[in-house]
Amino acid sequence: MSQQLGTLEELPEAYRDALSKAGVAPLWPMMRNVLPHDAPQPLTKPGHWTYGSVRPLLIEAGELTPVEKAERRVLVLCDPGRGPGAMQATASIYLGMQLLLPGETAPAHVHTPSAVRIIVEGEGAFTVVDGEKLPMCEGDLVLTPGGEWHDHGHEGQDPVVWLDALDLPLFVYLEGSYAREGDLQARRNRPDASEVEYRSAGLAPSRQAHRARRYPMMRYPWDRTEAALRAMADHGDGAMPELDYVNPETGADVLPTMGFTAMMLAAGMTTTPPRRSCSSAFHVVRGRGRTTIDGQTVEWGPKDTFSAPVFASLSHEADEEAFLVRIHDRPLQEKLGYYEERE
Ligand SMILES: [Fe+2]
């Protein structure tokens, strides 16, 4: 039963002044703002950042600002609902496009928020996480979990661009966000764990429990992801193939707060996922199509990124074969006990 609650204006001015002086405020006029009925009322609005518009600005940033002056040369994708300058794409997800030029180094640091890189363009760049050198090839997903030292380098010939996804807004909200800087890391002289311990799906090295690593695999090569999606498309039931990126030791989401999936849409395919309580962002690895988000249509092409608020009604349609990576905050919501899907 919905009741009309009292407003601030109904209260005598002297009483309101006394409340302010005492450093308190009445809850009831604000009750519906903080506890709306039935579903949240997100500030987040759908965003769409075409690679055609972001790339030239990023390349220009490479001319205007040396990496030494930027530490990380990033253009942040700002949520239209929060406006220009918003350091977030949704309430909990930060997205940024990062540029590294040949020969550049992004110095080592460690911070409380976790990051994931999705490689957008170029070859020859690498990330070092906890001494492990991770090649960055187009479409790869590379983890730099909170608390892990990381630096970036570039041994190739052309600019490299990747999409950063971080749980930074959450850490800022919690007043828990900070970084430390350090020296470049010594690199172990061996391929990364995706090429050694976790080369084959379903197989993990036998280890004593006390040697278990919290983040055993930091790189998810795109060629394997695409091959797995294609196999599902060839032998599936006609539904859109979608794969969760998981920790190969535990099967859990790759990070505590953020989750990632890889989606494959055949040419002409339309798919309508349930309305989810998590917010989401989509990066187009390849292909063209459109997504309707709460009635608003985004026409997307290769390397574009777009976002959707919580409980958004989504419908994806591909004009040509398309691969998307979906970024979401379901793991966080599950830990908080309120993740939900509605048809
Ligand atoms: Fe970082």
PDB file of N, CA and C in Angstrom, residues 146-205:
ATOM      1  N   GLY A 146      42.867  -6.083  -7.618  1.00  0.00           N
ATOM      2  CA  GLY A 146      43.288  -5.189  -6.549  1.00  0.00           C
ATOM      3  C   GLY A 146      44.381  -5.825  -5.708  1.00  0.00           C
ATOM      4  N   GLY A 147      45.378  -5.017  -5.354  1.00  0.00           N
ATOM      5  CA  GLY A 147      46.461  -5.514  -4.504  1.00  0.00           C
ATOM      6  C   GLY A 147      47.587  -6.180  -5.267  1.00  0.00           C
ATOM      7  N   GLU A 148      47.485  -6.244  -6.610  1.00  0.00           N
ATOM      8  CA  GLU A 148      48.541  -6.866  -7.416  1.00  0.00           C
ATOM      9  C   GLU A 148      49.326  -5.760  -8.144  1.00  0.00           C
ATOM     10  N   TRP A 149      50.642  -5.774  -7.999  1.00  0.00           N
ATOM     11  CA  TRP A 149      51.477  -4.819  -8.718  1.00  0.00           C
ATOM     12  C   TRP A 149      51.344  -5.031 -10.226  1.00  0.00           C
ATOM     13  N   HIS A 150      51.282  -3.923 -10.980  1.00  0.00           N
ATOM     14  CA  HIS A 150      51.211  -4.060 -12.432  1.00  0.00           C
ATOM     15  C   HIS A 150      51.856  -2.869 -13.127  1.00  0.00           C
ATOM     16  N   ASP A 151      52.484  -3.150 -14.266  1.00  0.00           N
ATOM     17  CA  ASP A 151      53.004  -2.108 -15.143  1.00  0.00           C
ATOM     18  C   ASP A 151      52.784  -2.553 -16.582  1.00  0.00           C
ATOM     19  N   HIS A 152      52.868  -1.573 -17.493  1.00  0.00           N
ATOM     20  CA  HIS A 152      52.613  -1.873 -18.901  1.00  0.00           C
ATOM     21  C   HIS A 152      53.816  -1.458 -19.743  1.00  0.00           C
ATOM     22  N   GLY A 153      54.082  -2.201 -20.798  1.00  0.00           N
ATOM     23  CA  GLY A 153      55.143  -1.848 -21.739  1.00  0.00           C
ATOM     24  C   GLY A 153      54.691  -2.136 -23.160  1.00  0.00           C
ATOM     25  N   HIS A 154      55.476  -1.667 -24.125  1.00  0.00           N
ATOM     26  CA  HIS A 154      55.077  -1.787 -25.526  1.00  0.00           C
ATOM     27  C   HIS A 154      56.312  -2.019 -26.392  1.00  0.00           C
ATOM     28  N   GLU A 155      56.416  -3.210 -26.978  1.00  0.00           N
ATOM     29  CA  GLU A 155      57.562  -3.557 -27.829  1.00  0.00           C
ATOM     30  C   GLU A 155      57.184  -3.574 -29.307  1.00  0.00           C
ATOM     31  N   GLY A 156      55.969  -3.121 -29.645  1.00  0.00           N
ATOM     32  CA  GLY A 156      55.496  -3.176 -31.033  1.00  0.00           C
ATOM     33  C   GLY A 156      55.775  -1.881 -31.792  1.00  0.00           C
ATOM     34  N   GLN A 157      55.120  -1.750 -32.934  1.00  0.00           N
ATOM     35  CA  GLN A 157      55.393  -0.628 -33.849  1.00  0.00           C
ATOM     36  C   GLN A 157      54.275   0.418 -33.885  1.00  0.00           C
ATOM     37  N   ASP A 158      53.089   0.031 -33.519  1.00  0.00           N
ATOM     38  CA  ASP A 158      51.929   0.916 -33.677  1.00  0.00           C
ATOM     39  C   ASP A 158      51.230   1.136 -32.335  1.00  0.00           C
ATOM     40  N   PRO A 159      50.386   2.168 -32.271  1.00  0.00           N
ATOM     41  CA  PRO A 159      49.689   2.422 -31.005  1.00  0.00           C
ATOM     42  C   PRO A 159      48.887   1.205 -30.547  1.00  0.00           C
ATOM     43  N   VAL A 160      48.832   1.023 -29.254  1.00  0.00           N
ATOM     44  CA  VAL A 160      47.984  -0.023 -28.682  1.00  0.00           C
ATOM     45  C   VAL A 160      46.930   0.650 -27.801  1.00  0.00           C
ATOM     46  N   VAL A 161      45.712   0.212 -27.956  1.00  0.00           N
ATOM     47  CA  VAL A 161      44.593   0.763 -27.177  1.00  0.00           C
ATOM     48  C   VAL A 161      43.887  -0.391 -26.482  1.00  0.00           C
ATOM     49  N   TRP A 162      43.558  -0.171 -25.223  1.00  0.00           N
ATOM     50  CA  TRP A 162      42.723  -1.162 -24.549  1.00  0.00           C
ATOM     51  C   TRP A 162      41.654  -0.466 -23.727  1.00  0.00           C
ATOM     52  N   LEU A 163      40.608  -1.230 -23.431  1.00  0.00           N
ATOM     53  CA  LEU A 163      39.520  -0.743 -22.587  1.00  0.00           C
ATOM     54  C   LEU A 163      39.776  -1.215 -21.166  1.00  0.00           C
ATOM     55  N   ASP A 164      39.839  -0.282 -20.247  1.00  0.00           N
ATOM     56  CA  ASP A 164      39.964  -0.604 -18.826  1.00  0.00           C
ATOM     57  C   ASP A 164      38.576  -0.661 -18.210  1.00  0.00           C
ATOM     58  N   ALA A 165      38.316  -1.700 -17.444  1.00  0.00           N
ATOM     59  CA  ALA A 165      37.083  -1.767 -16.642  1.00  0.00           C
ATOM     60  C   ALA A 165      37.497  -1.951 -15.191  1.00  0.00           C
ATOM     61  N   LEU A 166      37.069  -1.023 -14.343  1.00  0.00           N
ATOM     62  CA  LEU A 166      37.455  -1.081 -12.925  1.00  0.00           C
ATOM     63  C   LEU A 166      36.229  -0.963 -12.032  1.00  0.00           C
ATOM     64  N   ASP A 167      36.376  -1.467 -10.811  1.00  0.00           N
ATOM     65  CA  ASP A 167      35.340  -1.264  -9.796  1.00  0.00           C
ATOM     66  C   ASP A 167      35.641   0.007  -8.981  1.00  0.00           C
ATOM     67  N   LEU A 168      36.326   0.936  -9.620  1.00  0.00           N
ATOM     68  CA  LEU A 168      36.770   2.166  -8.954  1.00  0.00           C
ATOM     69  C   LEU A 168      35.648   2.949  -8.266  1.00  0.00           C
ATOM     70  N   PRO A 169      34.457   3.146  -8.911  1.00  0.00           N
ATOM     71  CA  PRO A 169      33.430   3.963  -8.245  1.00  0.00           C
ATOM     72  C   PRO A 169      33.053   3.425  -6.869  1.00  0.00           C
ATOM     73  N   LEU A 170      33.054   2.112  -6.767  1.00  0.00           N
ATOM     74  CA  LEU A 170      32.724   1.482  -5.483  1.00  0.00           C
ATOM     75  C   LEU A 170      33.768   1.836  -4.431  1.00  0.00           C
ATOM     76  N   PHE A 171      35.029   1.762  -4.823  1.00  0.00           N
ATOM     77  CA  PHE A 171      36.104   2.057  -3.872  1.00  0.00           C
ATOM     78  C   PHE A 171      36.131   3.538  -3.496  1.00  0.00           C
ATOM     79  N   VAL A 172      35.798   4.402  -4.455  1.00  0.00           N
ATOM     80  CA  VAL A 172      35.718   5.837  -4.144  1.00  0.00           C
ATOM     81  C   VAL A 172      34.582   6.071  -3.146  1.00  0.00           C
ATOM     82  N   TYR A 173      33.434   5.440  -3.411  1.00  0.00           N
ATOM     83  CA  TYR A 173      32.280   5.585  -2.517  1.00  0.00           C
ATOM     84  C   TYR A 173      32.614   5.117  -1.102  1.00  0.00           C
ATOM     85  N   LEU A 174      33.383   4.023  -1.029  1.00  0.00           N
ATOM     86  CA  LEU A 174      33.741   3.448   0.272  1.00  0.00           C
ATOM     87  C   LEU A 174      34.891   4.201   0.939  1.00  0.00           C
ATOM     88  N   GLU A 175      35.424   5.220   0.250  1.00  0.00           N
ATOM     89  CA  GLU A 175      36.633   5.931   0.697  1.00  0.00           C
ATOM     90  C   GLU A 175      37.752   4.924   0.947  1.00  0.00           C
ATOM     91  N   GLY A 176      37.847   3.984  -0.020  1.00  0.00           N
ATOM     92  CA  GLY A 176      38.851   2.929   0.094  1.00  0.00           C
ATOM     93  C   GLY A 176      39.813   2.902  -1.076  1.00  0.00           C
ATOM     94  N   SER A 177      39.810   3.963  -1.899  1.00  0.00           N
ATOM     95  CA  SER A 177      40.622   3.946  -3.110  1.00  0.00           C
ATOM     96  C   SER A 177      41.962   4.638  -2.894  1.00  0.00           C
ATOM     97  N   TYR A 178      43.049   3.903  -3.098  1.00  0.00           N
ATOM     98  CA  TYR A 178      44.370   4.524  -3.078  1.00  0.00           C
ATOM     99  C   TYR A 178      45.357   3.640  -3.829  1.00  0.00           C
ATOM    100  N   ALA A 179      46.499   4.247  -4.197  1.00  0.00           N
ATOM    101  CA  ALA A 179      47.525   3.530  -4.970  1.00  0.00           C
ATOM    102  C   ALA A 179      48.892   3.758  -4.344  1.00  0.00           C
ATOM    103  N   ARG A 180      49.799   2.849  -4.627  1.00  0.00           N
ATOM    104  CA  ARG A 180      51.211   3.036  -4.296  1.00  0.00           C
ATOM    105  C   ARG A 180      52.013   2.849  -5.570  1.00  0.00           C
ATOM    106  N   GLU A 181      53.124   3.581  -5.667  1.00  0.00           N
ATOM    107  CA  GLU A 181      53.975   3.434  -6.843  1.00  0.00           C
ATOM    108  C   GLU A 181      55.249   2.701  -6.476  1.00  0.00           C
ATOM    109  N   GLY A 182      55.834   2.033  -7.470  1.00  0.00           N
ATOM    110  CA  GLY A 182      57.053   1.281  -7.205  1.00  0.00           C
ATOM    111  C   GLY A 182      57.896   1.120  -8.458  1.00  0.00           C
ATOM    112  N   ASP A 183      58.926   0.320  -8.354  1.00  0.00           N
ATOM    113  CA  ASP A 183      59.824   0.081  -9.485  1.00  0.00           C
ATOM    114  C   ASP A 183      59.207  -0.945 -10.424  1.00  0.00           C
ATOM    115  N   LEU A 184      59.623  -0.880 -11.696  1.00  0.00           N
ATOM    116  CA  LEU A 184      59.188  -1.890 -12.654  1.00  0.00           C
ATOM    117  C   LEU A 184      59.553  -3.272 -12.117  1.00  0.00           C
ATOM    118  N   GLN A 185      58.692  -4.232 -12.398  1.00  0.00           N
ATOM    119  CA  GLN A 185      58.883  -5.564 -11.820  1.00  0.00           C
ATOM    120  C   GLN A 185      59.853  -6.415 -12.643  1.00  0.00           C
ATOM    121  N   ALA A 186      60.605  -7.255 -11.952  1.00  0.00           N
ATOM    122  CA  ALA A 186      61.372  -8.290 -12.639  1.00  0.00           C
ATOM    123  C   ALA A 186      60.364  -9.273 -13.230  1.00  0.00           C
ATOM    124  N   ARG A 187      60.628  -9.723 -14.455  1.00  0.00           N
ATOM    125  CA  ARG A 187      59.660 -10.618 -15.108  1.00  0.00           C
ATOM    126  C   ARG A 187      60.164 -12.041 -15.103  1.00  0.00           C
ATOM    127  N   ARG A 188      59.261 -12.930 -14.772  1.00  0.00           N
ATOM    128  CA  ARG A 188      59.612 -14.354 -14.871  1.00  0.00           C
ATOM    129  C   ARG A 188      59.775 -14.706 -16.347  1.00  0.00           C
ATOM    130  N   ASN A 189      60.790 -15.465 -16.654  1.00  0.00           N
ATOM    131  CA  ASN A 189      61.095 -15.782 -18.043  1.00  0.00           C
ATOM    132  C   ASN A 189      60.343 -17.040 -18.473  1.00  0.00           C
ATOM    133  N   ARG A 190      59.041 -16.894 -18.633  1.00  0.00           N
ATOM    134  CA  ARG A 190      58.211 -18.034 -19.053  1.00  0.00           C
ATOM    135  C   ARG A 190      56.879 -17.480 -19.552  1.00  0.00           C
ATOM    136  N   PRO A 191      56.149 -18.260 -20.356  1.00  0.00           N
ATOM    137  CA  PRO A 191      54.841 -17.780 -20.807  1.00  0.00           C
ATOM    138  C   PRO A 191      53.884 -17.645 -19.622  1.00  0.00           C
ATOM    139  N   ASP A 192      52.776 -16.916 -19.845  1.00  0.00           N
ATOM    140  CA  ASP A 192      51.824 -16.719 -18.750  1.00  0.00           C
ATOM    141  C   ASP A 192      51.050 -18.012 -18.468  1.00  0.00           C
ATOM    142  N   ALA A 193      50.343 -18.020 -17.337  1.00  0.00           N
ATOM    143  CA  ALA A 193      49.691 -19.245 -16.846  1.00  0.00           C
ATOM    144  C   ALA A 193      48.657 -19.811 -17.818  1.00  0.00           C
ATOM    145  N   SER A 194      48.061 -18.948 -18.679  1.00  0.00           N
ATOM    146  CA  SER A 194      47.077 -19.480 -19.634  1.00  0.00           C
ATOM    147  C   SER A 194      47.757 -20.390 -20.655  1.00  0.00           C
ATOM    148  N   GLU A 195      49.074 -20.232 -20.810  1.00  0.00           N
ATOM    149  CA  GLU A 195      49.814 -21.052 -21.774  1.00  0.00           C
ATOM    150  C   GLU A 195      50.539 -22.210 -21.093  1.00  0.00           C
ATOM    151  N   VAL A 196      50.511 -22.238 -19.763  1.00  0.00           N
ATOM    152  CA  VAL A 196      51.247 -23.278 -19.051  1.00  0.00           C
ATOM    153  C   VAL A 196      50.273 -24.104 -18.188  1.00  0.00           C
ATOM    154  N   GLU A 197      49.972 -23.629 -16.994  1.00  0.00           N
ATOM    155  CA  GLU A 197      49.140 -24.428 -16.068  1.00  0.00           C
ATOM    156  C   GLU A 197      47.704 -24.633 -16.557  1.00  0.00           C
ATOM    157  N   TYR A 198      47.166 -23.645 -17.268  1.00  0.00           N
ATOM    158  CA  TYR A 198      45.737 -23.702 -17.631  1.00  0.00           C
ATOM    159  C   TYR A 198      45.573 -23.711 -19.147  1.00  0.00           C
ATOM    160  N   ARG A 199      46.404 -24.520 -19.784  1.00  0.00           N
ATOM    161  CA  ARG A 199      46.399 -24.565 -21.244  1.00  0.00           C
ATOM    162  C   ARG A 199      45.133 -25.224 -21.785  1.00  0.00           C
ATOM    163  N   SER A 200      44.602 -26.181 -21.051  1.00  0.00           N
ATOM    164  CA  SER A 200      43.418 -26.911 -21.508  1.00  0.00           C
ATOM    165  C   SER A 200      42.278 -26.721 -20.520  1.00  0.00           C
ATOM    166  N   ALA A 201      41.094 -26.392 -21.052  1.00  0.00           N
ATOM    167  CA  ALA A 201      39.913 -26.241 -20.190  1.00  0.00           C
ATOM    168  C   ALA A 201      39.644 -27.547 -19.467  1.00  0.00           C
ATOM    169  N   GLY A 202      39.326 -27.457 -18.182  1.00  0.00           N
ATOM    170  CA  GLY A 202      39.006 -28.662 -17.415  1.00  0.00           C
ATOM    171  C   GLY A 202      40.193 -29.296 -16.743  1.00  0.00           C
ATOM    172  N   LEU A 203      41.388 -28.777 -16.996  1.00  0.00           N
ATOM    173  CA  LEU A 203      42.585 -29.311 -16.352  1.00  0.00           C
ATOM    174  C   LEU A 203      43.270 -28.208 -15.563  1.00  0.00           C
ATOM    175  N   ALA A 204      43.610 -28.510 -14.323  1.00  0.00           N
ATOM    176  CA  ALA A 204      44.337 -27.570 -13.470  1.00  0.00           C
ATOM    177  C   ALA A 204      45.436 -28.338 -12.756  1.00  0.00           C
ATOM    178  N   PRO A 205      46.552 -27.679 -12.464  1.00  0.00           N
ATOM    179  CA  PRO A 205      47.645 -28.410 -11.834  1.00  0.00           C
ATOM    180  C   PRO A 205      47.284 -28.896 -10.425  1.00  0.00           C
TER     181      PRO A 205
END
